[in-house]
PDB file of C-alpha atoms in Angstrom:
ATOM      1  CA  MET A   1      81.690  23.706 110.050  1.00 67.00           C
ATOM      2  CA  SER A   2      78.199  24.696 111.090  1.00 82.00           C
ATOM      3  CA  LYS A   3      77.339  27.766 113.098  1.00 82.00           C
ATOM      4  CA  SER A   4      76.287  27.579 116.706  1.00 89.00           C
ATOM      5  CA  LYS A   5      72.752  28.595 117.641  1.00 88.00           C
ATOM      6  CA  SER A   6      74.046  31.855 119.114  1.00 87.00           C
ATOM      7  CA  GLU A   7      75.921  32.667 115.870  1.00 84.00           C
ATOM      8  CA  GLU A   8      72.806  31.942 113.816  1.00 84.00           C
ATOM      9  CA  TYR A   9      70.744  34.162 116.121  1.00 85.00           C
ATOM     10  CA  ALA A  10      73.330  36.959 115.903  1.00 81.00           C
ATOM     11  CA  ASP A  11      73.300  36.790 112.093  1.00 79.00           C
ATOM     12  CA  ARG A  12      69.503  37.122 112.076  1.00 82.00           C
ATOM     13  CA  ILE A  13      69.340  40.128 114.392  1.00 87.00           C
ATOM     14  CA  MET A  14      72.551  41.812 113.157  1.00 82.00           C
ATOM     15  CA  PRO A  15      73.442  40.586 109.667  1.00 80.00           C
ATOM     16  CA  ILE A  16      76.940  41.230 108.349  1.00 84.00           C
ATOM     17  CA  LEU A  17      76.675  43.816 105.576  1.00 86.00           C
ATOM     18  CA  SER A  18      78.827  43.924 102.470  1.00 91.00           C
ATOM     19  CA  GLU A  19      80.823  47.057 101.679  1.00 91.00           C
ATOM     20  CA  GLN A  20      78.345  47.909  98.911  1.00 91.00           C
ATOM     21  CA  GLN A  21      75.355  47.546 101.254  1.00 91.00           C
ATOM     22  CA  ILE A  22      77.017  49.938 103.695  1.00 90.00           C
ATOM     23  CA  LEU A  23      77.733  52.479 100.954  1.00 90.00           C
ATOM     24  CA  ASP A  24      74.157  52.169  99.663  1.00 91.00           C
ATOM     25  CA  ASN A  25      72.647  52.910 103.075  1.00 92.00           C
ATOM     26  CA  PHE A  26      74.807  55.744 104.412  1.00 93.00           C
ATOM     27  CA  THR A  27      75.763  59.184 103.143  1.00 94.00           C
ATOM     28  CA  ASP A  28      79.377  60.329 102.803  1.00 95.00           C
ATOM     29  CA  GLU A  29      78.983  62.525 105.889  1.00 95.00           C
ATOM     30  CA  GLU A  30      77.552  59.664 107.964  1.00 94.00           C
ATOM     31  CA  LEU A  31      80.475  57.432 106.963  1.00 94.00           C
ATOM     32  CA  ARG A  32      82.903  60.260 107.782  1.00 95.00           C
ATOM     33  CA  GLN A  33      81.358  60.636 111.252  1.00 96.00           C
ATOM     34  CA  VAL A  34      81.742  56.902 111.904  1.00 94.00           C
ATOM     35  CA  GLY A  35      85.403  57.121 110.901  1.00 95.00           C
ATOM     36  CA  LEU A  36      85.965  60.145 113.140  1.00 96.00           C
ATOM     37  CA  ASN A  37      84.362  58.298 116.061  1.00 96.00           C
ATOM     38  CA  MET A  38      86.743  55.399 115.419  1.00 96.00           C
ATOM     39  CA  GLY A  39      89.730  57.737 115.660  1.00 97.00           C
ATOM     40  CA  TYR A  40      90.475  58.310 111.972  1.00 96.00           C
ATOM     41  CA  ASN A  41      91.318  61.803 110.706  1.00 96.00           C
ATOM     42  CA  ILE A  42      88.963  62.215 107.739  1.00 94.00           C
ATOM     43  CA  PRO A  43      88.765  65.663 106.096  1.00 95.00           C
ATOM     44  CA  GLN A  44      85.334  67.225 105.624  1.00 93.00           C
ATOM     45  CA  GLY A  45      84.057  66.727 102.086  1.00 92.00           C
ATOM     46  CA  THR A  46      85.647  63.276 101.673  1.00 93.00           C
ATOM     47  CA  LYS A  47      83.749  61.215  99.099  1.00 92.00           C
ATOM     48  CA  PHE A  48      83.254  57.519  99.833  1.00 89.00           C
ATOM     49  CA  HIS A  49      80.888  56.952  96.915  1.00 84.00           C
ATOM     50  CA  ASP A  50      82.288  56.765  93.374  1.00 81.00           C
ATOM     51  CA  GLN A  51      79.156  58.240  91.822  1.00 62.00           C
ATOM     52  CA  PRO A  52      75.672  59.476  92.742  1.00 58.00           C
ATOM     53  CA  LYS A  53      73.249  56.739  93.838  1.00 54.00           C
ATOM     54  CA  SER A  54      70.899  57.482  90.930  1.00 52.00           C
ATOM     55  CA  GLU A  55      73.458  56.408  88.297  1.00 47.00           C
ATOM     56  CA  LYS A  56      74.034  52.764  87.481  1.00 46.00           C
ATOM     57  CA  HIS A  57      77.609  51.503  87.683  1.00 45.00           C
ATOM     58  CA  ASP A  58      79.208  51.364  84.232  1.00 45.00           C
ATOM     59  CA  GLU A  59      82.814  50.102  84.098  1.00 42.00           C
ATOM     60  CA  SER A  60      83.396  51.260  80.516  1.00 40.00           C
ATOM     61  CA  ALA A  61      82.339  54.839  81.283  1.00 43.00           C
ATOM     62  CA  THR A  62      84.730  55.154  84.211  1.00 43.00           C
ATOM     63  CA  GLN A  63      87.639  53.562  82.337  1.00 45.00           C
ATOM     64  CA  SER A  64      87.367  55.871  79.316  1.00 43.00           C
ATOM     65  CA  LYS A  65      87.713  59.046  81.393  1.00 38.00           C
TER      66      LYS A  65
END
């Protein structure tokens, strides 16, 4: 099923981001504020990121801990 012209236009001006793209582009506090604005009760200091952005993801390192 192909997309309509309006759906194609919407995808170009407002692409759908993956969860990882969202995490890569927003801080924990920014994500917390979005959740609060949506009505969720999110405690201050909540961490949405597993690790600092500067580290590369390593499955074996996280599993051995």
